[in-house]
Amino acid sequence: MSNIGSYDDRLKDFSWSIAENELGYKPGDTINIGWYCTDRICQLGKADKTALIWEGRDEATTRKYTFNDLRILSNTFGSFLSSLGINNGDRVCLFMDKAPELYIGFLGILKIGAVAQPLFSAFGDESLFVRLENAGTKAVITSRKHAPKVQKILDKLPNLEHIIVVDDEGKKALKPKEIAFSLDQATPVENFEVYPTTAESHSLLHYTSGTTGQPKGVKHVHSSLISQYLTTKWVLDLQEDDIYWCTADPGWVTGTSYGIIGPWSLGVTQCVKDSGFSAEVWYRFIEKHKISMWYSAPTAIRSLMKAGNEVVKQFDLTSLRHLASVGEPLNAEAVVWSERIIGKPFHDTYWQTETGSMMITNFPGMKIRPGSMGKAFPGLTPALLDPDTFEPITEISKPGLIAFRYDWPARMRTYWNNQQTFDKKFKNGWYITGDRSTIDKDGYFWFIGRDDDVINTGGHLISPFEVESALLEHEAVAESAVVSKPDEINMEVVKAFVTLKPGFDPSQELELEIMNFIRKKLSPFAMPQEIEYMDLLPKTRSGKIMRRVLHAKEWGEEIGDISTLEND
Ligand code: WTA
């Protein structure tokens, strides 16, 4: 029996108080995610239950932590941060690979009432800089491997007081503002007064990219737990004996909402693998740890499909009970393939950094319509809006903008220092997601695409603006325009069109050099997979580059009205 039971019954008398009661929380009480994920689970009698099974890149390196270990170690991390003068409300960035310290540090930050700002460790110095500067970050928790990227931008970050290196152990000479901290060597803090955060206390700052402007810091608060707890329970169906694996990195929202908060607030054992994708490594990980619930992403599933069916047969995957996916459109073939070859279908889930928790999902027990995102979570009021009037569309299967009434606990509270952009997300009282979809006669949502120029490559949202700006910093580039192009595995990848400055000639070497430049500055996924040299970029008469024309060319679509084009 699944946790949700009957979806239709749950719709009837739904209230978020279901989650509040189970969490023993009453509105007005203190609520601290760090405490809920550790101390409370211990109080419920699960102190000795395994919370985390961590495996390094090298498969022989594993570490296990009980809930009591997590409780004590997060206390220890939290007290260390306090001893540095980090207080409630201060932003503390986590910038490292998926080491146990990342997870424990996250909980420690929340326990002192500070704000966790996780950033993906593959970010280059420019991506890191704009996010740390915007957040006014006070400390960065990192590793020896990634600390040099912080050092490189340190002079431009007056608010940054500490670079905490968790794996230094005094072996290397510390650089400016660096301080070594080892959880193994620190004196364990058994008792710790968790900061009394309340429902609206700021917990997390996740950065997400839009079409224009710099990335936006999405502000989440401690009461997001209420949505994250219940969606984990009802959609991921986590149960007492499950061994759970969320493949997402905590640098992204899936890795925190469902890679830390959801499973641990339910007291469930989870596995973490610190490695990139490899079909064999992943299947072996499932077999070895008898993973029963697996939350992954379409690009990974397509990569598994590409690796072939033979490799699946070499492993015993019968421990898998339930599978789910998020981040990009999950194509019907992937659902059918996983059911046929792995034995269980992936259940698609749709949500955003801004929503903080799942919005539209295929629930356990519900008939999956492959290719559909499923139905709205109980308690939500969804609609498809007409893009001109922003009024709900009543006609079945007519495309519209996915929107919700703004009333669930995990919703973002604002964009950090950018209330204006936040306000623009609303029309007629609806929160506009920026995605388009249809709804069929039975209430299933069918994703169509994004309503902006953001590129979703393998689940990573890339702002064309950020890549264009970075391209302009290369000495050879005069002008640039960035769009997506189709890709078999990642659905879409970044493609750049550039014009060169006088004195530079198009060549393959230059293309590689520019690609590398972007990879180092921004990230591997923001790196254009192809650079096309142009003599002129298509522009409107007012001089604005028309990405639309270039996009249509890449996707073989009609170009549409180009009457305002300057240069043809
Ligand atoms: C896209 C990730 C199709 C969508 C949790 C959304 C999806 C953006 C799906 C949010 C899905 C997410 N099907 N598209 N199941 N899930 N998306 O903020 O465009 O990194 O707005 O949050 O990813 O990406 P974000």
XYZ file of C-alpha atoms and ligand atoms in Angstrom:
593
model
C 0.000 0.000 0.000
C 1.391 3.378 -0.972
C 1.524 6.229 1.535
C -0.888 8.351 -0.454
C -3.509 5.646 -0.815
C -6.130 7.079 -3.154
C -5.226 10.371 -4.839
C -8.888 11.221 -5.347
C -9.681 10.682 -1.682
C -6.761 12.868 -0.632
C -8.100 15.703 -2.778
C -11.404 15.747 -0.929
C -10.458 17.095 2.467
C -6.861 18.065 2.007
C -5.153 20.435 4.383
C -1.472 21.085 5.017
C -2.289 20.477 8.674
C -1.973 16.767 7.816
C 1.782 17.337 7.532
C 1.886 19.747 10.454
C 0.231 17.206 12.731
C 2.562 14.431 11.667
C 5.518 16.734 12.270
C 4.128 17.751 15.654
C 4.189 21.369 14.539
C 1.612 24.007 15.351
C 1.548 27.296 13.461
C 3.386 29.827 15.587
C 5.818 27.211 17.009
C 9.508 27.327 16.273
C 10.420 25.240 13.242
C 14.002 24.461 12.292
C 14.759 22.121 9.403
C 18.138 21.135 10.877
C 16.467 20.051 14.100
C 13.633 18.228 12.332
C 16.063 16.188 10.232
C 18.225 15.060 13.162
C 17.203 15.729 16.799
C 13.557 14.985 16.216
C 14.273 11.707 14.440
C 16.453 10.688 17.398
C 13.648 11.639 19.782
C 11.345 9.375 17.790
C 13.606 6.464 18.721
C 15.642 6.240 15.519
C 18.973 7.548 16.851
C 20.801 4.375 15.783
C 19.142 4.056 12.396
C 21.430 4.689 9.422
C 20.749 8.114 7.960
C 23.498 8.345 5.342
C 25.485 5.799 3.398
C 28.097 7.727 1.483
C 30.285 6.297 -1.255
C 33.192 8.195 -2.786
C 34.375 8.116 -6.371
C 36.405 5.102 -5.454
C 33.773 2.466 -4.669
C 35.769 1.057 -1.775
C 35.513 4.317 0.169
C 32.244 4.345 2.076
C 31.097 5.997 5.253
C 27.966 5.478 7.291
C 26.249 7.875 9.655
C 23.354 7.235 11.992
C 20.767 9.898 12.789
C 22.552 10.406 16.097
C 25.838 10.947 14.233
C 24.105 13.517 12.038
C 22.666 15.196 15.099
C 26.001 15.470 16.905
C 28.045 16.367 13.836
C 25.632 19.074 12.715
C 25.781 20.467 16.270
C 29.555 20.397 15.990
C 29.548 22.133 12.624
C 26.986 24.674 13.825
C 28.982 25.575 16.952
C 32.122 25.989 14.884
C 30.296 28.418 12.587
C 28.974 30.331 15.594
C 32.487 30.526 17.016
C 33.522 32.328 13.825
C 30.877 34.973 14.464
C 28.360 33.644 11.961
C 24.871 34.515 13.148
C 21.277 33.916 12.218
C 20.428 35.377 8.822
C 24.046 35.319 7.587
C 24.532 33.614 4.237
C 26.905 30.657 4.254
C 27.761 29.088 0.922
C 28.427 25.377 0.461
C 30.761 24.892 -2.469
C 32.095 21.374 -2.724
C 31.566 17.929 -4.193
C 29.064 15.570 -2.608
C 31.085 14.855 0.539
C 29.410 14.079 3.895
C 30.542 17.519 5.118
C 28.268 19.106 2.528
C 25.208 17.416 4.025
C 26.275 17.891 7.633
C 27.382 21.477 7.024
C 23.982 22.208 5.490
C 22.199 21.030 8.640
C 24.685 22.888 10.864
C 24.061 26.163 9.027
C 20.303 25.781 9.506
C 20.681 24.858 13.169
C 22.311 28.230 13.936
C 19.591 30.055 12.006
C 21.981 31.042 9.212
C 21.065 30.741 5.534
C 22.457 27.896 3.432
C 23.542 28.915 -0.058
C 24.532 25.749 -1.925
C 26.396 26.249 -5.195
C 27.324 23.504 -7.636
C 31.032 22.726 -7.344
C 31.524 22.713 -11.127
C 30.823 26.446 -11.264
C 33.713 28.525 -12.566
C 34.917 31.677 -10.842
C 32.599 34.081 -12.676
C 29.461 32.024 -11.885
C 30.617 31.792 -8.299
C 31.417 35.486 -8.051
C 28.048 36.826 -9.194
C 26.213 34.557 -6.759
C 28.434 35.290 -3.760
C 28.391 38.996 -4.461
C 24.624 39.107 -4.845
C 24.061 37.202 -1.608
C 26.649 39.178 0.374
C 27.890 35.794 1.558
C 29.820 35.820 4.843
C 31.493 32.400 4.678
C 32.115 29.669 2.131
C 32.437 26.043 3.153
C 34.575 24.291 0.578
C 37.295 21.716 -0.038
C 40.962 22.018 -0.964
C 40.090 21.217 -4.572
C 37.608 24.067 -4.976
C 39.103 26.701 -2.637
C 41.339 28.205 -5.381
C 38.245 29.376 -7.281
C 37.162 31.311 -4.198
C 40.666 32.694 -3.723
C 40.651 34.000 -7.263
C 37.677 36.308 -6.596
C 38.294 37.066 -2.939
C 39.470 40.632 -3.494
C 36.168 41.519 -5.136
C 34.071 40.175 -2.234
C 34.333 42.517 0.755
C 31.597 40.701 2.701
C 33.303 37.332 2.574
C 35.059 36.792 5.900
C 35.867 33.077 6.012
C 36.754 30.273 3.638
C 36.261 27.080 5.615
C 38.242 24.193 4.155
C 36.852 20.885 5.392
C 39.504 18.481 4.139
C 42.694 20.379 4.723
C 43.663 18.876 8.067
C 46.524 21.282 8.350
C 48.479 19.656 5.546
C 48.678 22.647 3.273
C 49.517 26.229 4.034
C 46.290 28.158 4.411
C 45.652 31.069 2.078
C 44.054 34.411 3.054
C 40.818 34.077 5.035
C 41.068 30.277 4.988
C 40.465 28.239 8.088
C 40.686 24.458 8.300
C 37.862 22.547 9.940
C 37.776 18.778 10.251
C 34.668 17.046 11.532
C 36.823 14.048 12.463
C 39.084 16.112 14.661
C 36.627 18.594 16.175
C 35.338 17.942 19.686
C 31.823 16.497 19.273
C 29.072 18.763 20.545
C 26.485 16.555 22.196
C 24.116 19.261 23.329
C 23.385 22.328 21.332
C 20.776 24.992 21.469
C 19.214 25.093 18.033
C 18.331 28.626 16.948
C 14.567 29.157 17.380
C 13.688 29.844 13.750
C 10.000 30.207 12.920
C 7.860 29.589 9.848
C 9.059 32.637 7.924
C 12.733 32.491 8.943
C 15.037 32.419 5.944
C 16.568 28.962 5.430
C 17.960 28.667 1.924
C 19.122 30.689 -1.005
C 19.232 28.755 -4.277
C 20.313 30.583 -7.416
C 18.449 30.082 -10.660
C 18.931 31.601 -14.098
C 16.435 33.643 -16.088
C 16.509 34.958 -19.647
C 17.781 38.379 -18.753
C 19.902 39.786 -15.982
C 22.040 37.992 -13.458
C 20.936 34.795 -11.709
C 18.273 35.252 -9.081
C 18.543 34.119 -5.478
C 15.395 32.209 -4.548
C 14.579 32.788 -0.885
C 13.113 29.827 0.987
C 12.010 29.648 4.606
C 11.940 26.971 7.307
C 8.234 26.153 6.901
C 9.031 24.805 3.407
C 9.535 21.612 5.393
C 5.758 21.131 5.550
C 5.438 20.731 1.769
C 8.716 18.891 1.397
C 7.827 16.366 4.084
C 4.422 15.542 2.644
C 5.414 15.454 -1.024
C 8.309 13.140 -0.149
C 5.915 10.916 1.706
C 3.113 10.835 -0.839
C 4.938 11.175 -4.153
C 8.283 9.507 -3.531
C 6.378 7.143 -1.241
C 9.285 6.830 1.201
C 8.569 4.264 3.878
C 10.359 3.163 7.037
C 12.550 0.458 5.481
C 13.337 2.184 2.220
C 16.869 2.821 1.046
C 16.616 5.981 -0.982
C 18.878 7.461 -3.631
C 18.432 10.972 -5.017
C 20.990 11.484 -7.760
C 20.761 15.297 -7.662
C 23.544 17.441 -6.264
C 22.557 19.753 -3.369
C 23.845 22.619 -5.530
C 20.378 22.388 -7.117
C 17.023 22.473 -5.416
C 16.240 18.786 -5.960
C 19.373 17.920 -4.018
C 18.208 19.887 -0.972
C 14.388 19.547 -1.003
C 14.534 15.821 -1.799
C 18.206 14.968 -1.255
C 18.298 16.208 2.351
C 15.136 17.706 3.830
C 12.429 15.331 2.568
C 14.050 11.978 3.320
C 15.650 12.924 6.629
C 12.560 14.654 8.001
C 10.902 11.267 7.453
C 13.784 9.443 9.135
C 14.630 7.455 6.010
C 18.056 6.026 5.109
C 19.588 7.577 2.050
C 22.618 6.818 -0.103
C 24.859 9.403 -1.711
C 27.326 8.660 -4.483
C 30.006 11.213 -5.152
C 30.464 10.640 -8.868
C 29.253 11.654 -12.248
C 27.271 9.443 -14.550
C 28.272 5.926 -15.561
C 25.671 3.238 -16.205
C 27.738 0.463 -14.608
C 28.669 2.494 -11.555
C 25.069 3.534 -11.047
C 23.576 0.053 -11.450
C 26.234 -1.414 -9.156
C 25.438 1.252 -6.570
C 21.748 0.234 -6.609
C 22.614 -3.455 -6.377
C 25.200 -3.032 -3.617
C 23.056 -0.875 -1.337
C 19.725 -2.494 -2.253
C 18.245 0.849 -3.160
C 14.462 0.715 -3.186
C 13.465 4.261 -4.106
C 15.334 6.148 -6.806
C 14.783 9.800 -7.770
C 16.673 10.819 -10.890
C 16.438 12.898 -14.068
C 15.560 12.397 -17.739
C 19.075 13.020 -19.053
C 20.421 10.292 -16.786
C 17.638 7.941 -17.869
C 18.323 8.644 -21.551
C 22.004 7.991 -20.897
C 21.114 4.673 -19.271
C 18.996 3.799 -22.309
C 21.919 4.617 -24.546
C 24.250 2.422 -22.512
C 22.032 -0.449 -23.636
C 19.937 -3.232 -22.187
C 22.761 -5.742 -21.879
C 24.436 -3.833 -19.080
C 21.198 -3.772 -17.039
C 21.132 -7.561 -17.089
C 24.497 -7.775 -15.361
C 23.034 -6.364 -12.157
C 20.359 -7.355 -9.704
C 18.019 -4.370 -9.543
C 15.111 -6.175 -7.925
C 15.415 -4.066 -4.770
C 13.895 -1.134 -6.701
C 10.323 -0.540 -5.631
C 9.571 2.930 -6.951
C 11.222 5.353 -9.423
C 10.701 9.053 -10.074
C 12.207 11.745 -12.267
C 12.432 15.536 -12.406
C 14.021 18.487 -14.136
C 13.180 18.200 -17.818
C 10.531 16.634 -19.999
C 10.494 12.888 -19.407
C 9.819 11.414 -22.811
C 7.326 8.591 -23.140
C 10.016 6.218 -24.485
C 11.989 6.589 -21.255
C 8.983 5.607 -19.164
C 8.189 2.617 -21.359
C 11.856 1.579 -21.442
C 12.304 1.663 -17.686
C 9.171 -0.375 -17.119
C 10.261 -2.966 -19.672
C 13.959 -3.182 -18.860
C 14.291 -2.138 -15.217
C 10.925 -3.505 -14.232
C 9.437 -0.264 -12.886
C 8.333 2.918 -14.690
C 9.802 6.315 -13.828
C 7.135 8.600 -12.374
C 7.547 12.133 -13.701
C 7.418 15.052 -11.283
C 7.299 18.729 -12.224
C 8.339 21.643 -10.063
C 10.867 24.497 -9.873
C 13.485 26.067 -7.639
C 10.866 28.724 -6.947
C 8.128 26.281 -5.950
C 10.424 24.532 -3.450
C 8.421 21.317 -3.641
C 6.712 19.130 -6.230
C 3.712 20.604 -8.003
C 2.551 18.201 -10.700
C 3.347 14.539 -10.366
C 2.530 10.970 -11.217
C 1.490 9.514 -7.892
C 2.198 5.950 -6.830
C -0.740 3.829 -7.803
C -1.980 6.298 -10.401
C -2.139 5.130 -13.996
C 0.837 6.687 -15.748
C 0.233 8.228 -19.139
C 3.762 8.095 -20.563
C 4.834 11.578 -21.623
C 2.494 13.317 -19.180
C 3.710 15.069 -16.018
C 0.691 13.795 -14.079
C -1.649 15.752 -11.844
C -1.367 18.563 -9.316
C -0.488 17.772 -5.707
C -3.492 17.998 -3.354
C -4.002 21.430 -1.848
C -2.706 23.247 -4.918
C -4.882 25.332 -7.213
C -3.419 25.027 -10.691
C -4.577 26.635 -13.924
C -3.489 27.101 -17.489
C -3.664 30.768 -18.346
C -4.231 32.443 -21.653
C -0.901 34.156 -22.483
C -2.643 37.402 -23.465
C -5.374 37.830 -20.882
C -3.878 35.735 -18.042
C -7.344 34.297 -17.474
C -7.751 30.534 -16.930
C -8.383 28.514 -20.071
C -11.391 26.262 -19.775
C -11.117 24.550 -23.142
C -9.682 21.026 -22.898
C -6.218 20.479 -24.437
C -5.675 24.123 -25.312
C -2.091 25.211 -24.529
C -1.584 27.761 -21.781
C 0.806 29.025 -19.137
C 1.112 26.815 -16.064
C 0.098 28.879 -13.039
C -0.820 28.317 -9.396
C -2.509 30.200 -6.600
C 0.336 31.204 -4.332
C -0.455 29.429 -1.105
C 1.618 26.291 -0.459
C 4.211 26.231 2.351
C 7.397 25.733 0.244
C 6.793 28.625 -2.174
C 9.699 31.070 -2.515
C 9.208 34.221 -0.493
C 11.039 36.550 -2.860
C 14.060 36.833 -5.111
C 16.924 38.037 -2.937
C 17.309 41.807 -3.293
C 15.062 41.680 -6.320
C 11.455 42.140 -5.266
C 10.669 43.731 -8.607
C 11.440 40.568 -10.579
C 9.510 38.531 -8.017
C 6.451 40.749 -8.454
C 6.587 40.220 -12.202
C 5.945 36.502 -11.686
C 2.324 37.271 -10.777
C -0.696 38.133 -12.909
C -4.295 38.370 -11.657
C -3.236 36.714 -8.402
C -1.649 33.730 -10.177
C 1.986 32.685 -9.858
C 3.201 32.171 -13.429
C 5.757 29.388 -13.698
C 7.017 30.387 -17.156
C 6.214 26.946 -18.601
C 3.553 25.980 -21.119
C 1.384 22.905 -21.048
C -1.968 21.420 -21.939
C -4.355 19.577 -19.630
C -6.328 16.629 -20.971
C -9.910 15.836 -20.096
C -8.838 13.763 -17.093
C -6.658 16.472 -15.584
C -3.246 15.183 -16.712
C -0.696 17.879 -17.605
C 1.321 17.563 -20.829
C 4.424 19.749 -20.910
C 5.011 21.806 -24.054
C 8.013 24.001 -23.316
C 9.329 27.027 -21.540
C 7.891 30.440 -22.229
C 11.270 32.179 -22.227
C 14.756 31.796 -23.744
C 16.260 29.878 -20.822
C 18.056 26.749 -22.002
C 17.394 23.545 -20.060
C 20.377 21.338 -20.823
C 20.307 18.039 -19.007
C 18.213 19.625 -16.260
C 20.526 22.634 -15.803
C 18.924 25.974 -16.538
C 21.249 28.219 -18.496
C 20.676 31.887 -19.104
C 21.626 32.871 -22.658
C 22.376 36.317 -21.254
C 25.018 34.960 -18.863
C 26.766 33.018 -21.626
C 26.571 35.948 -24.049
C 28.096 38.285 -21.451
C 30.893 35.834 -20.713
C 31.592 35.400 -24.439
C 32.049 39.144 -24.797
C 34.854 38.972 -22.279
C 36.876 36.833 -24.667
C 39.340 38.976 -26.580
C 38.269 37.680 -30.010
C 34.507 38.083 -29.628
C 32.770 41.227 -30.851
C 29.126 40.163 -30.530
C 27.362 37.012 -29.434
C 23.969 35.352 -29.419
C 23.228 32.158 -27.533
C 20.390 29.729 -28.201
C 19.706 26.041 -27.684
C 20.147 23.336 -30.261
C 18.639 19.849 -30.137
C 20.593 17.040 -28.490
C 19.789 13.360 -28.239
C 20.741 12.930 -24.574
C 20.487 16.391 -22.985
C 17.401 17.377 -25.000
C 19.065 20.686 -25.728
C 22.576 22.098 -25.471
C 24.076 25.579 -25.695
C 25.028 26.930 -29.103
C 26.720 30.297 -29.620
C 26.801 32.522 -32.666
C 29.614 35.056 -32.623
C 31.092 37.786 -34.744
C 34.805 38.346 -34.330
C 36.767 41.506 -33.670
C 39.069 42.804 -36.416
C 42.315 40.876 -36.450
C 40.728 37.532 -35.497
C 39.862 34.853 -38.019
C 37.479 31.952 -37.615
C 39.231 28.659 -36.882
C 38.624 25.437 -35.060
C 41.356 26.246 -32.529
C 39.639 29.499 -31.689
C 36.323 27.672 -31.301
C 37.888 25.279 -28.787
C 39.596 28.108 -26.990
C 36.340 30.028 -26.599
C 34.523 26.911 -25.422
C 37.160 26.291 -22.788
C 37.043 29.910 -21.741
C 33.319 29.588 -20.978
C 33.716 26.212 -19.269
C 36.239 27.673 -16.830
C 34.420 30.944 -16.286
C 30.859 29.622 -15.997
C 30.547 25.841 -15.943
C 30.839 22.736 -18.143
C 27.122 22.727 -18.969
C 27.058 26.431 -19.898
C 29.868 25.778 -22.369
C 28.627 26.053 -25.963
C 28.790 22.691 -27.702
C 29.164 24.536 -30.964
C 30.252 28.006 -31.985
C 29.158 29.344 -35.337
C 31.001 32.316 -36.762
C 28.852 34.963 -38.416
C 29.629 38.123 -40.316
C 26.549 39.772 -38.854
C 24.026 38.734 -36.223
C 20.313 39.179 -37.002
C 19.123 42.309 -35.209
C 15.998 44.365 -34.897
C 16.117 47.922 -36.208
C 16.643 49.081 -32.665
C 19.770 46.924 -32.487
C 18.484 44.072 -30.321
C 19.859 40.671 -31.310
C 17.048 38.380 -32.429
C 17.729 35.060 -30.776
C 14.355 33.894 -32.072
C 15.646 33.726 -35.642
C 18.724 31.754 -34.674
C 16.698 29.445 -32.453
C 14.247 28.705 -35.264
C 17.139 27.888 -37.576
C 18.578 25.357 -35.111
C 15.254 23.648 -34.530
C 14.137 23.719 -38.166
C 11.133 25.844 -37.267
C 9.323 28.605 -39.108
C 11.126 31.865 -38.478
C 7.913 33.877 -38.235
C 7.663 37.621 -38.592
C 11.075 39.128 -39.262
C 9.850 42.423 -40.611
C 11.759 44.317 -37.941
C 15.056 42.720 -38.927
C 17.820 45.174 -39.630
C 20.305 43.223 -41.662
C 18.680 41.289 -44.455
C 11.700 22.333 -16.126
C 14.059 21.766 -10.916
C 9.299 19.184 -17.959
C 10.644 23.435 -16.269
C 13.211 21.035 -9.860
C 10.793 24.154 -14.942
C 10.398 20.216 -16.239
C 12.291 24.100 -14.719
C 10.053 19.182 -15.347
C 12.653 24.213 -13.279
C 9.277 18.103 -15.869
C 11.185 20.674 -14.277
N 8.928 18.152 -17.171
N 10.028 20.212 -17.530
N 8.925 17.075 -15.102
N 10.553 19.493 -14.137
N 11.114 21.109 -15.546
O 14.321 25.498 -11.167
O 10.984 24.277 -17.340
O 16.108 23.816 -11.826
O 10.324 25.476 -14.962
O 13.950 23.138 -10.734
O 12.695 22.836 -15.252
O 14.014 23.955 -13.100
P 14.673 24.158 -11.688
